[in-house]
mmCIF file of C-alpha atoms in Angstrom:
data_model
loop_
_atom_site.group_PDB
_atom_site.id
_atom_site.type_symbol
_atom_site.label_atom_id
_atom_site.label_comp_id
_atom_site.label_asym_id
_atom_site.label_seq_id
_atom_site.Cartn_x
_atom_site.Cartn_y
_atom_site.Cartn_z
ATOM 1 C CA MET U 5 1.723 -14.934 -5.174
ATOM 2 C CA SER U 6 2.220 -12.780 -8.255
ATOM 3 C CA LEU U 7 -0.564 -10.379 -9.401
ATOM 4 C CA THR U 8 -1.329 -8.750 -12.534
ATOM 5 C CA LEU U 9 -3.324 -5.554 -13.348
ATOM 6 C CA ASP U 10 -6.229 -7.594 -14.462
ATOM 7 C CA THR U 11 -6.181 -9.520 -11.008
ATOM 8 C CA TYR U 12 -9.170 -7.142 -10.034
ATOM 9 C CA ARG U 13 -10.253 -6.299 -6.433
ATOM 10 C CA LEU U 14 -13.411 -5.137 -4.908
ATOM 11 C CA LEU U 15 -13.309 -1.704 -3.702
ATOM 12 C CA GLY U 16 -14.121 -1.402 0.063
ATOM 13 C CA ARG U 17 -17.860 -2.578 0.771
ATOM 14 C CA SER U 18 -19.033 -1.853 -2.878
ATOM 15 C CA GLY U 19 -19.083 -4.498 -5.818
ATOM 16 C CA LEU U 20 -16.713 -2.124 -7.889
ATOM 17 C CA ARG U 21 -13.768 -4.071 -9.452
ATOM 18 C CA VAL U 22 -10.424 -2.365 -9.537
ATOM 19 C CA SER U 23 -6.618 -3.205 -10.617
ATOM 20 C CA PRO U 24 -4.217 -3.617 -7.746
ATOM 21 C CA LEU U 25 -2.170 -0.813 -8.710
ATOM 22 C CA ALA U 26 -3.954 2.431 -9.840
ATOM 23 C CA LEU U 27 -2.505 4.886 -12.511
ATOM 24 C CA GLY U 28 -1.779 8.336 -10.864
ATOM 25 C CA ALA U 29 -2.309 10.948 -13.486
ATOM 26 C CA ALA U 30 -0.987 13.987 -11.454
ATOM 27 C CA THR U 31 2.042 13.598 -13.841
ATOM 28 C CA PHE U 32 0.161 14.244 -16.768
ATOM 29 C CA GLY U 33 0.673 17.779 -18.167
ATOM 30 C CA THR U 34 3.930 20.102 -17.096
ATOM 31 C CA GLU U 35 2.021 23.142 -15.823
ATOM 32 C CA TRP U 36 3.599 22.532 -12.471
ATOM 33 C CA GLY U 37 7.289 22.313 -13.994
ATOM 34 C CA TRP U 38 7.655 18.544 -14.192
ATOM 35 C CA GLY U 39 5.283 15.803 -15.630
ATOM 36 C CA ALA U 40 4.792 14.162 -19.049
ATOM 37 C CA GLU U 41 3.766 16.124 -22.201
ATOM 38 C CA GLN U 42 0.596 14.786 -23.724
ATOM 39 C CA ASP U 43 2.295 12.316 -26.290
ATOM 40 C CA GLU U 44 4.095 10.732 -23.444
ATOM 41 C CA ALA U 45 1.228 10.815 -21.054
ATOM 42 C CA ARG U 46 -0.744 8.948 -23.914
ATOM 43 C CA LYS U 47 1.805 6.290 -23.994
ATOM 44 C CA LEU U 48 1.695 5.951 -20.200
ATOM 45 C CA PHE U 49 -2.202 5.720 -20.329
ATOM 46 C CA ASP U 50 -1.739 3.056 -23.338
ATOM 47 C CA LEU U 51 0.689 0.888 -21.573
ATOM 48 C CA TYR U 52 -1.329 0.782 -18.413
ATOM 49 C CA VAL U 53 -4.610 0.069 -20.271
ATOM 50 C CA GLU U 54 -3.214 -2.639 -22.542
ATOM 51 C CA ARG U 55 -1.615 -4.331 -19.450
ATOM 52 C CA GLY U 56 -5.115 -4.619 -17.959
ATOM 53 C CA GLY U 57 -5.423 -1.594 -15.621
ATOM 54 C CA ASN U 58 -8.699 -0.092 -15.419
ATOM 55 C CA PHE U 59 -8.285 2.202 -12.237
ATOM 56 C CA ILE U 60 -7.132 5.748 -13.017
ATOM 57 C CA ASP U 61 -6.607 8.641 -10.130
ATOM 58 C CA THR U 62 -6.415 12.298 -10.799
ATOM 59 C CA ALA U 63 -8.185 15.298 -9.124
ATOM 60 C CA ASN U 64 -9.858 18.370 -10.585
ATOM 61 C CA THR U 65 -6.747 20.685 -9.935
ATOM 62 C CA TYR U 66 -3.946 18.234 -10.894
ATOM 63 C CA THR U 67 -1.476 20.166 -13.386
ATOM 64 C CA ASN U 68 -3.883 23.077 -13.342
ATOM 65 C CA GLY U 69 -6.616 21.110 -14.862
ATOM 66 C CA SER U 70 -4.565 19.473 -17.333
ATOM 67 C CA SER U 71 -4.702 15.855 -16.079
ATOM 68 C CA GLU U 72 -8.324 15.574 -16.170
ATOM 69 C CA ARG U 73 -8.316 17.337 -19.712
ATOM 70 C CA LEU U 74 -5.998 14.719 -21.178
ATOM 71 C CA LEU U 75 -7.836 11.967 -19.692
ATOM 72 C CA GLY U 76 -10.826 13.211 -21.215
ATOM 73 C CA GLU U 77 -9.216 12.793 -24.272
ATOM 74 C CA PHE U 78 -7.331 9.478 -23.904
ATOM 75 C CA THR U 79 -10.623 7.621 -22.489
ATOM 76 C CA ARG U 80 -12.838 8.756 -25.519
ATOM 77 C CA ASP U 81 -12.875 5.102 -26.869
ATOM 78 C CA ASN U 82 -12.822 2.940 -23.684
ATOM 79 C CA ARG U 83 -14.604 5.336 -20.971
ATOM 80 C CA GLU U 84 -16.989 2.835 -19.798
ATOM 81 C CA SER U 85 -14.343 0.132 -19.077
ATOM 82 C CA LEU U 86 -12.410 2.582 -16.781
ATOM 83 C CA VAL U 87 -12.819 3.627 -13.301
ATOM 84 C CA LEU U 88 -12.218 7.158 -13.138
ATOM 85 C CA ALA U 89 -11.514 8.652 -9.915
ATOM 86 C CA THR U 90 -11.264 12.314 -9.273
ATOM 87 C CA LYS U 91 -11.054 14.681 -6.026
ATOM 88 C CA TYR U 92 -12.331 17.922 -5.007
ATOM 89 C CA THR U 93 -11.910 20.842 -2.228
ATOM 90 C CA THR U 94 -8.384 22.315 -3.386
ATOM 91 C CA LEU U 95 -8.942 26.095 -4.581
ATOM 92 C CA ARG U 96 -9.867 26.296 -8.357
ATOM 93 C CA ARG U 97 -9.500 30.105 -8.506
ATOM 94 C CA SER U 98 -7.269 32.284 -6.443
ATOM 95 C CA GLY U 99 -9.045 34.810 -4.329
ATOM 96 C CA ASP U 100 -12.326 32.835 -4.667
ATOM 97 C CA PRO U 101 -13.122 31.257 -1.128
ATOM 98 C CA ASN U 102 -15.986 29.243 -2.255
ATOM 99 C CA SER U 103 -13.866 27.766 -5.260
ATOM 100 C CA GLY U 104 -12.232 25.456 -2.944
ATOM 101 C CA GLY U 105 -13.262 23.707 0.549
ATOM 102 C CA PRO U 106 -15.796 20.401 0.932
ATOM 103 C CA HIS U 107 -19.250 22.544 1.043
ATOM 104 C CA ARG U 108 -21.971 22.211 -1.241
ATOM 105 C CA LYS U 109 -21.172 25.083 -3.517
ATOM 106 C CA SER U 110 -17.537 23.832 -3.900
ATOM 107 C CA LEU U 111 -18.808 20.197 -4.531
ATOM 108 C CA PHE U 112 -21.170 20.833 -7.264
ATOM 109 C CA ALA U 113 -19.112 23.316 -9.118
ATOM 110 C CA SER U 114 -16.374 21.132 -8.977
ATOM 111 C CA VAL U 115 -18.152 18.247 -10.132
ATOM 112 C CA GLU U 116 -19.343 20.028 -13.207
ATOM 113 C CA ALA U 117 -15.944 21.387 -13.995
ATOM 114 C CA SER U 118 -14.556 17.719 -13.782
ATOM 115 C CA LEU U 119 -17.327 16.453 -15.868
ATOM 116 C CA ARG U 120 -16.299 19.073 -18.426
ATOM 117 C CA GLN U 121 -12.673 18.482 -18.416
ATOM 118 C CA LEU U 122 -12.757 14.550 -18.408
ATOM 119 C CA ASN U 123 -15.414 14.481 -21.083
ATOM 120 C CA THR U 124 -17.686 12.186 -19.197
ATOM 121 C CA ASP U 125 -21.445 12.144 -17.859
ATOM 122 C CA TYR U 126 -20.266 10.327 -14.837
ATOM 123 C CA ILE U 127 -17.456 10.247 -12.442
ATOM 124 C CA ASP U 128 -16.938 6.772 -11.066
ATOM 125 C CA LEU U 129 -15.515 7.570 -7.640
ATOM 126 C CA LEU U 130 -15.367 11.255 -6.211
ATOM 127 C CA TYR U 131 -13.004 11.731 -3.161
ATOM 128 C CA LEU U 132 -13.267 14.836 -0.687
ATOM 129 C CA HIS U 133 -9.586 15.695 -1.049
ATOM 130 C CA VAL U 134 -8.634 17.476 1.889
ATOM 131 C CA TRP U 135 -10.576 18.034 5.258
ATOM 132 C CA ASP U 136 -10.857 21.756 6.484
ATOM 133 C CA PHE U 137 -12.549 21.209 9.844
ATOM 134 C CA THR U 138 -15.279 23.998 8.926
ATOM 135 C CA THR U 139 -18.308 22.266 6.854
ATOM 136 C CA PRO U 140 -20.604 20.325 8.676
ATOM 137 C CA VAL U 141 -20.283 16.449 7.641
ATOM 138 C CA GLU U 142 -24.082 16.292 6.934
ATOM 139 C CA GLU U 143 -23.772 19.207 4.367
ATOM 140 C CA ILE U 144 -21.090 17.031 2.503
ATOM 141 C CA LEU U 145 -22.694 13.584 2.936
ATOM 142 C CA ARG U 146 -25.921 14.875 1.489
ATOM 143 C CA GLY U 147 -24.613 16.798 -1.154
ATOM 144 C CA MET U 148 -22.277 13.555 -2.079
ATOM 145 C CA ASP U 149 -25.377 11.615 -2.005
ATOM 146 C CA ASP U 150 -27.494 13.999 -4.225
ATOM 147 C CA LEU U 151 -24.939 13.598 -7.133
ATOM 148 C CA VAL U 152 -24.989 9.895 -6.633
ATOM 149 C CA ARG U 153 -28.863 9.968 -6.929
ATOM 150 C CA GLN U 154 -28.338 12.244 -10.104
ATOM 151 C CA GLY U 155 -26.010 9.748 -11.842
ATOM 152 C CA LYS U 156 -23.185 12.206 -11.640
ATOM 153 C CA VAL U 157 -21.124 10.259 -9.457
ATOM 154 C CA LEU U 158 -21.177 6.589 -8.945
ATOM 155 C CA TYR U 159 -19.223 6.035 -5.629
ATOM 156 C CA VAL U 160 -17.996 8.455 -2.954
ATOM 157 C CA ALA U 161 -14.851 8.420 -0.922
ATOM 158 C CA ILE U 162 -12.439 10.269 1.315
ATOM 159 C CA SER U 163 -8.945 11.346 1.645
ATOM 160 C CA ASN U 164 -6.809 13.092 4.484
ATOM 161 C CA VAL U 165 -9.127 13.177 6.955
ATOM 162 C CA PRO U 166 -8.887 12.112 10.814
ATOM 163 C CA ALA U 167 -9.855 8.602 11.614
ATOM 164 C CA TRP U 168 -12.578 9.827 13.929
ATOM 165 C CA GLN U 169 -14.288 11.971 11.339
ATOM 166 C CA VAL U 170 -14.489 9.415 8.821
ATOM 167 C CA SER U 171 -15.786 6.892 11.166
ATOM 168 C CA ARG U 172 -18.470 9.537 12.230
ATOM 169 C CA MET U 173 -19.468 10.335 8.662
ATOM 170 C CA GLN U 174 -19.771 6.524 7.727
ATOM 171 C CA ALA U 175 -22.241 5.984 10.452
ATOM 172 C CA ILE U 176 -24.079 9.031 9.578
ATOM 173 C CA ALA U 177 -24.447 7.859 5.977
ATOM 174 C CA ASP U 178 -25.627 4.542 7.266
ATOM 175 C CA LEU U 179 -27.961 5.705 9.681
ATOM 176 C CA ARG U 180 -29.512 8.190 7.220
ATOM 177 C CA GLY U 181 -29.365 5.806 4.167
ATOM 178 C CA TRP U 182 -27.188 8.180 2.306
ATOM 179 C CA SER U 183 -24.323 6.877 -0.177
ATOM 180 C CA PRO U 184 -21.603 5.398 2.016
ATOM 181 C CA LEU U 185 -18.098 6.149 1.621
ATOM 182 C CA VAL U 186 -16.071 3.126 -0.353
ATOM 183 C CA ALA U 187 -12.462 4.231 -0.121
ATOM 184 C CA LEU U 188 -10.002 6.116 1.908
ATOM 185 C CA GLN U 189 -6.857 7.379 0.242
ATOM 186 C CA ILE U 190 -3.971 8.186 2.615
ATOM 187 C CA GLU U 191 -0.034 8.276 2.509
ATOM 188 C CA TYR U 192 1.372 4.899 3.338
ATOM 189 C CA ASN U 193 4.766 3.449 2.769
ATOM 190 C CA LEU U 194 7.687 2.027 4.871
ATOM 191 C CA ILE U 195 8.447 5.308 5.851
ATOM 192 C CA GLU U 196 4.799 6.655 6.721
ATOM 193 C CA ARG U 197 3.140 3.898 8.638
ATOM 194 C CA THR U 198 1.289 6.059 11.166
ATOM 195 C CA GLY U 199 -2.010 4.995 9.286
ATOM 196 C CA GLU U 200 -1.668 1.652 10.860
ATOM 197 C CA ARG U 201 -2.806 3.147 14.316
ATOM 198 C CA ASP U 202 -6.216 4.062 13.547
ATOM 199 C CA LEU U 203 -6.773 5.005 9.726
ATOM 200 C CA ILE U 204 -6.118 1.813 8.469
ATOM 201 C CA PRO U 205 -8.075 -0.406 11.243
ATOM 202 C CA MET U 206 -10.830 2.127 10.873
ATOM 203 C CA ALA U 207 -11.249 1.606 7.502
ATOM 204 C CA ARG U 208 -11.257 -2.040 7.562
ATOM 205 C CA GLU U 209 -14.048 -1.910 10.251
ATOM 206 C CA MET U 210 -16.085 0.585 8.335
ATOM 207 C CA GLY U 211 -15.886 -0.964 4.852
ATOM 208 C CA LEU U 212 -13.496 1.411 3.124
ATOM 209 C CA GLY U 213 -10.738 0.004 0.933
ATOM 210 C CA VAL U 214 -7.394 1.703 1.395
ATOM 211 C CA VAL U 215 -5.743 3.274 -1.521
ATOM 212 C CA PRO U 216 -2.319 4.483 -0.547
ATOM 213 C CA TYR U 217 -0.794 7.393 -2.551
ATOM 214 C CA SER U 218 2.942 8.100 -2.312
ATOM 215 C CA PRO U 219 3.763 4.410 -1.747
ATOM 216 C CA LEU U 220 7.547 5.336 -2.507
ATOM 217 C CA ALA U 221 7.924 8.182 -0.078
ATOM 218 C CA SER U 222 8.322 10.981 -2.434
ATOM 219 C CA GLY U 223 11.250 8.892 -4.152
ATOM 220 C CA VAL U 224 13.198 8.341 -0.894
ATOM 221 C CA LEU U 225 12.282 4.357 -1.286
ATOM 222 C CA THR U 226 13.639 4.414 -4.732
ATOM 223 C CA GLY U 227 17.091 4.341 -3.528
ATOM 224 C CA LYS U 228 18.154 7.685 -5.180
ATOM 225 C CA TYR U 229 19.183 9.634 -2.188
ATOM 226 C CA SER U 230 22.158 9.106 0.177
ATOM 227 C CA ARG U 231 23.503 10.547 3.285
ATOM 228 C CA ASP U 232 25.275 13.286 1.281
ATOM 229 C CA ASP U 233 22.151 14.400 0.335
ATOM 230 C CA LEU U 234 21.438 15.484 4.174
ATOM 231 C CA ALA U 235 24.369 17.878 4.177
ATOM 232 C CA ALA U 236 23.536 21.615 4.959
ATOM 233 C CA THR U 237 25.150 22.735 1.826
ATOM 234 C CA ASN U 238 22.422 21.026 -0.224
ATOM 235 C CA VAL U 239 19.651 22.739 1.355
ATOM 236 C CA GLY U 240 18.537 25.521 -0.984
ATOM 237 C CA SER U 241 20.622 24.553 -4.007
ATOM 238 C CA ASP U 242 18.803 24.607 -7.267
ATOM 239 C CA ASP U 243 20.136 21.463 -8.810
ATOM 240 C CA GLY U 244 17.785 19.127 -7.377
ATOM 241 C CA THR U 245 14.048 20.551 -6.788
ATOM 242 C CA ARG U 246 12.627 17.329 -5.762
ATOM 243 C CA ARG U 247 15.509 16.581 -3.252
ATOM 244 C CA ASN U 248 15.115 20.062 -1.800
ATOM 245 C CA PHE U 249 11.393 19.668 -1.481
ATOM 246 C CA ASN U 250 11.984 16.516 0.526
ATOM 247 C CA LEU U 251 14.401 18.102 2.676
ATOM 248 C CA ALA U 252 12.186 20.983 3.606
ATOM 249 C CA LEU U 253 9.394 18.297 4.045
ATOM 250 C CA GLY U 254 11.462 16.343 6.447
ATOM 251 C CA THR U 255 11.091 13.307 4.417
ATOM 252 C CA LEU U 256 14.861 12.804 3.865
ATOM 253 C CA THR U 257 16.110 11.876 7.544
ATOM 254 C CA GLU U 258 18.589 9.366 8.834
ATOM 255 C CA ARG U 259 15.660 7.120 9.955
ATOM 256 C CA ASN U 260 14.332 7.136 6.417
ATOM 257 C CA LEU U 261 17.528 6.775 4.666
ATOM 258 C CA ALA U 262 18.359 3.519 7.105
ATOM 259 C CA ILE U 263 14.820 1.983 5.960
ATOM 260 C CA ALA U 264 15.707 2.691 2.278
ATOM 261 C CA GLU U 265 19.000 0.683 3.012
ATOM 262 C CA VAL U 266 17.188 -2.234 4.259
ATOM 263 C CA LEU U 267 14.772 -2.056 1.352
ATOM 264 C CA LYS U 268 17.818 -1.949 -1.161
ATOM 265 C CA GLU U 269 19.284 -4.968 0.510
ATOM 266 C CA VAL U 270 15.925 -7.125 0.295
ATOM 267 C CA ALA U 271 15.758 -5.884 -3.404
ATOM 268 C CA THR U 272 18.899 -7.092 -4.086
ATOM 269 C CA GLU U 273 18.107 -10.431 -2.531
ATOM 270 C CA LEU U 274 15.064 -10.584 -4.794
ATOM 271 C CA GLY U 275 16.574 -9.365 -8.088
ATOM 272 C CA ARG U 276 14.394 -6.359 -7.850
ATOM 273 C CA THR U 277 14.277 -2.470 -7.718
ATOM 274 C CA PRO U 278 13.884 -0.808 -4.364
ATOM 275 C CA ALA U 279 10.789 0.850 -5.954
ATOM 276 C CA GLN U 280 9.268 -2.428 -6.837
ATOM 277 C CA VAL U 281 9.959 -3.898 -3.547
ATOM 278 C CA GLY U 282 8.452 -0.955 -1.824
ATOM 279 C CA LEU U 283 5.343 -0.807 -3.845
ATOM 280 C CA ALA U 284 4.836 -4.451 -3.284
ATOM 281 C CA TRP U 285 5.045 -4.044 0.493
ATOM 282 C CA THR U 286 2.008 -1.706 0.459
ATOM 283 C CA LEU U 287 0.233 -4.541 -1.240
ATOM 284 C CA ARG U 288 0.895 -7.062 1.518
ATOM 285 C CA ASN U 289 -1.789 -5.103 3.809
ATOM 286 C CA PRO U 290 -4.841 -7.040 3.666
ATOM 287 C CA SER U 291 -6.714 -3.400 4.105
ATOM 288 C CA VAL U 292 -5.062 -2.236 0.800
ATOM 289 C CA THR U 293 -6.940 -2.392 -2.177
ATOM 290 C CA ALA U 294 -4.676 -0.694 -4.714
ATOM 291 C CA SER U 295 -1.595 1.375 -4.500
ATOM 292 C CA ILE U 296 -1.259 4.542 -6.527
ATOM 293 C CA ILE U 297 1.662 4.722 -9.009
ATOM 294 C CA GLY U 298 3.135 7.946 -10.843
ATOM 295 C CA ALA U 299 5.428 7.982 -13.618
ATOM 296 C CA ARG U 300 6.689 10.330 -16.118
ATOM 297 C CA THR U 301 8.144 7.817 -18.771
ATOM 298 C CA PRO U 302 6.690 4.335 -19.839
ATOM 299 C CA ALA U 303 10.025 2.864 -18.916
ATOM 300 C CA GLN U 304 9.274 3.886 -15.280
ATOM 301 C CA LEU U 305 5.698 2.708 -15.633
ATOM 302 C CA GLU U 306 7.011 -0.566 -16.649
ATOM 303 C CA SER U 307 9.397 -1.174 -13.856
ATOM 304 C CA ASN U 308 6.723 0.136 -11.359
ATOM 305 C CA LEU U 309 4.316 -2.752 -12.617
ATOM 306 C CA GLY U 310 7.001 -5.168 -11.824
ATOM 307 C CA ALA U 311 5.905 -4.574 -8.187
ATOM 308 C CA LEU U 312 3.059 -7.179 -9.102
ATOM 309 C CA GLU U 313 5.202 -9.931 -9.384
ATOM 310 C CA VAL U 314 7.522 -9.474 -6.091
ATOM 311 C CA ASP U 315 7.163 -12.257 -3.374
ATOM 312 C CA PHE U 316 8.596 -12.044 -0.122
ATOM 313 C CA THR U 317 10.132 -14.547 2.242
ATOM 314 C CA ALA U 318 8.937 -14.267 5.967
ATOM 315 C CA SER U 319 12.567 -13.284 7.139
ATOM 316 C CA GLN U 320 12.758 -10.438 4.686
ATOM 317 C CA LEU U 321 9.233 -8.923 6.004
ATOM 318 C CA ALA U 322 10.369 -9.094 9.348
ATOM 319 C CA ARG U 323 13.379 -7.113 8.523
ATOM 320 C CA LEU U 324 11.416 -4.521 6.544
ATOM 321 C CA ASP U 325 8.896 -4.575 9.471
ATOM 322 C CA GLU U 326 11.665 -4.043 11.974
ATOM 323 C CA ALA U 327 13.245 -1.206 10.205
ATOM 324 C CA SER U 328 10.293 0.816 9.552
ATOM 325 C CA ALA U 329 8.269 -0.018 12.942
ATOM 326 C CA ILE U 330 6.178 2.627 14.589
ATOM 327 C CA GLU U 331 4.934 3.354 18.094
ATOM 328 C CA LEU U 332 1.452 2.622 18.087
ATOM 329 C CA GLY U 333 0.796 4.933 21.295
ATOM 330 C CA PHE U 334 -2.089 4.777 23.636
ATOM 331 C CA PRO U 335 -4.385 2.834 23.837
ATOM 332 C CA HIS U 336 -2.731 0.487 21.456
ATOM 333 C CA HIS U 337 0.290 -0.634 23.374
ATOM 334 C CA MET U 338 -2.018 -1.131 26.301
ATOM 335 C CA LEU U 339 -4.404 -3.036 24.876
ATOM 336 C CA ALA U 340 -1.735 -5.642 23.100
ATOM 337 C CA SER U 341 -0.003 -5.970 26.541
ATOM 338 C CA ASP U 342 -0.189 -9.494 28.143
ATOM 339 C CA HIS U 343 -1.849 -8.002 31.164
ATOM 340 C CA ILE U 344 -4.913 -6.869 29.274
ATOM 341 C CA ARG U 345 -5.125 -9.911 27.165
ATOM 342 C CA ASN U 346 -5.252 -11.918 30.651
ATOM 343 C CA VAL U 347 -7.979 -9.760 32.348
ATOM 344 C CA THR U 348 -10.138 -9.763 29.060
ATOM 345 C CA LYS U 349 -9.712 -12.998 27.719
ATOM 346 C CA GLY U 350 -8.533 -15.214 30.800
ATOM 347 C CA GLY U 351 -5.615 -16.735 28.614
ATOM 348 C CA LEU U 352 -8.301 -18.320 26.041
ATOM 349 C CA LYS U 353 -7.565 -18.408 22.671
ATOM 350 C CA ILE U 354 -10.023 -16.566 20.541
ATOM 351 C CA GLU U 355 -9.754 -16.118 17.070
ATOM 352 C CA ASN U 356 -10.813 -13.032 15.008
ATOM 353 C CA ARG U 357 -11.596 -13.696 11.805
ATOM 354 C CA ARG U 358 -12.747 -10.111 10.635
#
């Protein structure tokens, strides 16, 4: 069934309505050596909003703050109709240990900086960006709740944190009457499916909407790479920085290219691009509220939005699932075994509608 950007979805256990594809604004600005200049970024923003999109994702340090500053300019006339999501915890000043991290001092200073850069009085959705295993969760949750009570933040969320910690935080927030987490941002795509072990089931159980980033695995699922890119002679060359980054990160592998090949086959059958099909696959997961799409040109964005019109056959989904399947590991494989089902359910058919 085809979607549109104005086929709005509720974000987690909240009443907030968001588009099924969020516009990633990490490409707004060129300070990182790539991205879109202001005029081009404005075209991306206008195209997304004109098509009915309302969910925009950024972070306080994306392109050294230019992402938020440009959004502050672009949203002057329609701020109230948009859902602006930003993040904190990444270091804002080199050499200052308290300018990053999830603790209270960093949280309040980062939010104030984001409010200035975004030229707004409030942030719709604030993510803790990266976990650091040092700050007490009660300090984080209470700080977030204080900001919500002050009206500077409307909803709070989390990203890049172990499932056990997120579930613990949600339980503490519920028990103490603090603002609950409503969204979980994770890397999720046909290549990176390990979130299916614990993070995604946890989010479903605890009331968090899943918002995948890198749904195309840093471009590997667009079909632009081949096995020639695995050659050792390519490592360290200066004619393809994104490729070299993926090689160093381990994203370009035989397994991942094999998945991309199956994706290209399915895309050809559907008359779609691999990117459109890869994006559409993430939206098939009922726990996913919205995937984040990034683009540097209006043509790229227009093409990515075509993912909303992709519809799969059962056979095509099965092939993609088989090519990209992961081992869920213990205890998941044990709990799914016929033996355990027999000893816990006695062969009875028990439907789980949650």
